[in-house]
């Protein structure tokens, strides 16, 4: 859930592309190792639901990858309040 919450916090609701930001978050945190499987689930409008299972073919070295997170990844995760006052 952390990659999803941090993506919503930083980029807002980007619809389908949120999945790619979430995967990039996990990569930037160094959490993707060779052989790992990641299950991504996306819920769309109405009754739409898509999912994909990815298998890492190599261990991701965050220092060598281009990522939308790489400039700020050390500042995440942040505390996101469950209820915001208006």
Coordinates of N, CA, C and O in Angstrom, one line a residue:
X1 N 0.8 -1.2 0.0 CA 0.0 0.0 0.0 C 0.9 1.3 0.0 O 0.4 2.3 -0.5
X2 N 2.1 1.2 0.5 CA 2.9 2.4 0.6 C 3.2 3.0 -0.8 O 3.0 4.2 -0.9
X3 N 3.6 2.2 -1.8 CA 3.8 2.9 -3.1 C 2.5 3.6 -3.6 O 2.6 4.6 -4.2
X4 N 1.4 3.0 -3.4 CA 0.1 3.6 -3.9 C -0.2 4.9 -3.1 O -0.5 5.9 -3.7
X5 N -0.1 4.9 -1.8 CA -0.3 6.1 -1.0 C 0.6 7.2 -1.3 O 0.3 8.3 -1.4
X6 N 1.9 6.9 -1.5 CA 2.9 7.9 -1.8 C 2.7 8.4 -3.2 O 2.9 9.6 -3.5
X7 N 2.3 7.6 -4.2 CA 2.0 8.1 -5.5 C 0.8 9.1 -5.5 O 0.9 10.1 -6.1
X8 N -0.3 8.7 -4.8 CA -1.4 9.6 -4.6 C -1.0 10.9 -3.9 O -1.4 12.0 -4.3
X9 N -0.2 10.8 -2.9 CA 0.3 12.0 -2.2 C 1.1 12.9 -3.1 O 0.9 14.1 -3.1
X10 N 2.1 12.4 -3.9 CA 3.0 13.2 -4.7 C 2.4 13.6 -6.0 O 2.6 14.8 -6.4
X11 N 1.7 12.7 -6.7 CA 1.2 13.0 -8.1 C -0.3 13.2 -8.2 O -0.7 13.6 -9.2
X12 N -1.0 12.9 -7.2 CA -2.5 13.0 -7.3 C -3.0 11.7 -8.0 O -2.2 10.8 -8.3
X13 N -4.3 11.7 -8.4 CA -4.8 10.6 -9.1 C -4.5 10.7 -10.6 O -5.0 11.6 -11.3
X14 N -3.6 9.9 -11.0 CA -3.2 9.9 -12.4 C -3.8 8.8 -13.2 O -3.3 8.4 -14.3
X15 N -4.8 8.2 -12.6 CA -5.5 7.1 -13.3 C -4.6 5.9 -13.6 O -3.9 5.5 -12.7
X16 N -4.6 5.4 -14.8 CA -3.9 4.2 -15.2 C -2.4 4.4 -14.9 O -1.7 3.4 -14.5
X17 N -1.8 5.5 -15.2 CA -0.4 5.7 -15.1 C 0.1 5.6 -13.6 O 1.3 5.4 -13.3
X18 N -0.8 5.6 -12.6 CA -0.5 5.5 -11.2 C 0.3 4.2 -11.0 O 1.2 4.1 -10.2
X19 N -0.1 3.1 -11.8 CA 0.6 1.8 -11.6 C 2.1 1.9 -11.9 O 2.9 1.3 -11.2
X20 N 2.4 2.7 -12.9 CA 3.8 2.8 -13.3 C 4.6 3.7 -12.3 O 5.7 3.4 -12.0
X21 N 3.9 4.7 -11.7 CA 4.6 5.4 -10.6 C 4.8 4.6 -9.4 O 5.8 4.7 -8.7
X22 N 3.8 3.7 -9.1 CA 4.0 2.8 -8.0 C 5.1 1.8 -8.2 O 5.9 1.5 -7.2
X23 N 5.2 1.2 -9.4 CA 6.3 0.3 -9.7 C 7.7 1.0 -9.6 O 8.6 0.5 -9.0
X24 N 7.7 2.3 -10.1 CA 9.0 3.1 -10.1 C 9.3 3.4 -8.6 O 10.5 3.4 -8.3
X25 N 8.3 3.6 -7.7 CA 8.6 3.8 -6.3 C 9.3 2.6 -5.7 O 10.3 2.8 -5.0
X26 N 8.8 1.5 -5.9 CA 9.4 0.2 -5.4 C 10.8 0.0 -5.9 O 11.7 -0.4 -5.2
X27 N 11.0 0.4 -7.2 CA 12.3 0.3 -7.8 C 13.3 1.3 -7.1 O 14.4 0.9 -6.8
X28 N 12.8 2.5 -7.0 CA 13.7 3.6 -6.4 C 14.0 3.3 -5.0 O 15.1 3.7 -4.5
X29 N 13.2 2.6 -4.2 CA 13.4 2.2 -2.9 C 14.3 1.0 -2.8 O 14.8 0.5 -1.7
X30 N 14.7 0.4 -3.9 CA 15.6 -0.8 -4.0 C 14.9 -2.1 -3.5 O 15.5 -3.0 -3.0
X31 N 13.6 -2.1 -3.7 CA 12.8 -3.3 -3.2 C 12.6 -4.4 -4.3 O 11.9 -5.4 -4.0
X32 N 13.1 -4.1 -5.5 CA 12.9 -5.1 -6.6 C 14.1 -5.9 -6.8 O 15.2 -5.4 -7.1
X33 N 14.0 -7.2 -6.5 CA 15.2 -8.1 -6.7 C 14.9 -9.2 -7.7 O 13.7 -9.5 -8.0
X34 N 15.9 -9.7 -8.3 CA 15.7 -10.7 -9.4 C 14.9 -11.9 -8.8 O 15.1 -12.4 -7.7
X35 N 13.9 -12.2 -9.6 CA 13.0 -13.3 -9.3 C 11.7 -12.9 -8.5 O 10.8 -13.7 -8.4
X36 N 11.7 -11.6 -8.0 CA 10.5 -11.1 -7.3 C 9.3 -11.1 -8.2 O 9.5 -10.8 -9.4
X37 N 8.2 -11.3 -7.7 CA 6.9 -11.1 -8.4 C 6.2 -9.9 -7.8 O 6.1 -9.8 -6.6
X38 N 5.6 -9.1 -8.6 CA 4.8 -8.0 -8.2 C 3.4 -8.1 -8.8 O 3.3 -8.3 -10.0
X39 N 2.4 -8.0 -8.0 CA 1.0 -8.1 -8.5 C 0.4 -6.7 -8.4 O 0.4 -6.1 -7.3
X40 N 0.1 -6.2 -9.5 CA -0.5 -4.8 -9.6 C -2.0 -4.9 -9.9 O -2.4 -5.7 -10.8
X41 N -2.8 -4.2 -9.2 CA -4.3 -4.2 -9.4 C -4.7 -2.8 -9.6 O -4.3 -1.9 -8.8
X42 N -5.5 -2.5 -10.6 CA -6.0 -1.2 -10.9 C -7.5 -1.2 -11.0 O -8.1 -2.1 -11.6
X43 N -8.2 -0.3 -10.3 CA -9.6 -0.2 -10.3 C -10.0 1.0 -11.1 O -9.5 2.1 -10.9
X44 N -10.8 0.8 -12.1 CA -11.3 1.9 -13.0 C -12.7 2.3 -12.6 O -13.2 1.9 -11.6
X45 N -13.2 3.1 -13.5 CA -14.6 3.6 -13.2 C -15.6 2.4 -13.4 O -15.3 1.5 -14.2
X46 N -16.6 2.5 -12.7 CA -17.6 1.4 -12.8 C -17.1 0.1 -12.3 O -16.5 0.0 -11.2
X47 N -17.2 -1.0 -13.0 CA -16.8 -2.3 -12.6 C -15.5 -2.8 -13.2 O -15.3 -3.9 -13.3
X48 N -14.7 -1.8 -13.7 CA -13.5 -2.2 -14.3 C -12.4 -2.5 -13.3 O -12.2 -1.8 -12.3
X49 N -11.7 -3.6 -13.5 CA -10.6 -4.0 -12.7 C -9.6 -4.7 -13.6 O -9.9 -5.6 -14.3
X50 N -8.3 -4.3 -13.6 CA -7.3 -4.9 -14.3 C -6.2 -5.3 -13.4 O -5.9 -4.6 -12.4
X51 N -5.5 -6.3 -13.7 CA -4.3 -6.7 -12.9 C -3.2 -7.3 -13.8 O -3.5 -7.8 -14.9
X52 N -2.0 -7.3 -13.3 CA -0.8 -7.8 -14.0 C 0.1 -8.4 -12.9 O 0.2 -7.8 -11.8
X53 N 0.8 -9.4 -13.3 CA 1.8 -10.0 -12.4 C 3.1 -9.8 -13.2 O 3.3 -10.3 -14.3
X54 N 4.1 -9.2 -12.6 CA 5.4 -8.9 -13.2 C 6.5 -9.8 -12.5 O 6.4 -9.9 -11.2
X55 N 7.4 -10.3 -13.2 CA 8.5 -11.1 -12.6 C 9.8 -10.3 -12.9 O 10.0 -10.0 -14.1
X56 N 10.6 -9.9 -11.9 CA 11.8 -9.2 -12.1 C 12.8 -10.1 -12.8 O 13.2 -11.2 -12.2
X57 N 13.4 -9.7 -13.9 CA 14.4 -10.5 -14.6 C 15.8 -10.1 -14.0 O 16.8 -10.9 -14.3
X58 N 15.9 -9.0 -13.3 CA 17.2 -8.6 -12.7 C 16.9 -7.8 -11.5 O 15.8 -7.3 -11.3
X59 N 17.9 -7.7 -10.6 CA 17.8 -6.8 -9.5 C 18.0 -5.4 -9.9 O 18.9 -5.1 -10.7
X60 N 17.1 -4.5 -9.4 CA 17.1 -3.1 -9.8 C 18.1 -2.4 -8.9 O 18.0 -2.4 -7.7
X61 N 19.0 -1.7 -9.5 CA 19.9 -0.8 -8.8 C 19.4 0.6 -9.0 O 19.5 1.2 -10.1
X62 N 18.8 1.2 -7.9 CA 18.2 2.5 -8.1 C 19.1 3.6 -8.6 O 18.7 4.5 -9.3
X63 N 20.4 3.5 -8.2 CA 21.4 4.6 -8.7 C 21.6 4.6 -10.2 O 22.0 5.6 -10.7
X64 N 21.3 3.5 -10.8 CA 21.5 3.4 -12.3 C 20.2 3.6 -13.1 O 20.3 3.5 -14.3
X65 N 19.1 3.8 -12.5 CA 17.9 3.8 -13.2 C 17.4 5.3 -13.3 O 17.6 6.1 -12.4
X66 N 16.6 5.6 -14.3 CA 15.9 6.9 -14.4 C 14.5 6.6 -13.8 O 13.9 5.7 -14.1
X67 N 14.1 7.6 -12.9 CA 12.9 7.4 -12.2 C 12.3 8.7 -11.9 O 13.0 9.7 -11.5
X68 N 11.0 8.9 -11.9 CA 10.3 10.1 -11.4 C 10.5 10.4 -9.9 O 10.2 11.4 -9.5
X69 N 11.0 9.4 -9.2 CA 11.1 9.4 -7.7 C 12.5 9.7 -7.3 O 12.8 10.2 -6.2
X70 N 13.5 9.5 -8.1 CA 14.9 9.4 -7.7 C 15.4 10.7 -7.0 O 16.2 10.7 -6.1
X71 N 14.9 11.9 -7.4 CA 15.3 13.1 -6.8 C 14.8 13.3 -5.4 O 15.4 14.1 -4.6
X72 N 13.8 12.6 -5.0 CA 13.2 12.8 -3.7 C 12.9 11.5 -2.9 O 12.3 11.6 -1.8
X73 N 13.3 10.4 -3.4 CA 12.9 9.1 -2.8 C 13.4 9.0 -1.3 O 12.7 8.4 -0.5
X74 N 14.4 9.7 -0.9 CA 14.9 9.6 0.5 C 13.9 10.3 1.4 O 14.0 10.1 2.7
X75 N 13.0 11.1 0.9 CA 12.0 11.8 1.7 C 10.7 11.1 2.0 O 9.8 11.5 2.6
X76 N 10.6 9.9 1.4 CA 9.4 9.1 1.4 C 9.7 7.8 2.2 O 10.8 7.3 2.1
X77 N 8.7 7.2 2.9 CA 7.3 7.6 2.9 C 7.1 8.8 3.9 O 7.9 9.0 4.8
X78 N 6.1 9.5 3.7 CA 5.6 10.6 4.6 C 4.4 10.2 5.3 O 3.7 9.2 4.8
X79 N 4.1 10.8 6.4 CA 2.8 10.5 7.1 C 1.7 11.2 6.4 O 1.7 12.4 6.2
X80 N 0.7 10.5 6.0 CA -0.5 11.0 5.3 C -1.6 10.8 6.2 O -2.0 9.7 6.6
X81 N -2.2 12.0 6.7 CA -3.3 11.8 7.6 C -4.5 11.1 7.0 O -4.8 11.3 5.8
X82 N -5.2 10.3 7.8 CA -6.4 9.6 7.3 C -7.5 10.5 7.1 O -8.4 10.3 6.2
X83 N -7.6 11.5 7.9 CA -8.7 12.5 7.8 C -8.1 13.9 7.8 O -7.3 14.2 8.6
X84 N -8.5 14.7 6.8 CA -8.0 16.0 6.7 C -9.1 17.0 7.1 O -10.2 16.8 6.7
X85 N -8.7 18.0 7.9 CA -9.7 19.0 8.3 C -9.9 20.0 7.1 O -8.9 20.3 6.4
X86 N -11.0 20.5 7.0 CA -11.3 21.5 5.9 C -11.2 22.9 6.4 O -11.4 23.3 7.5

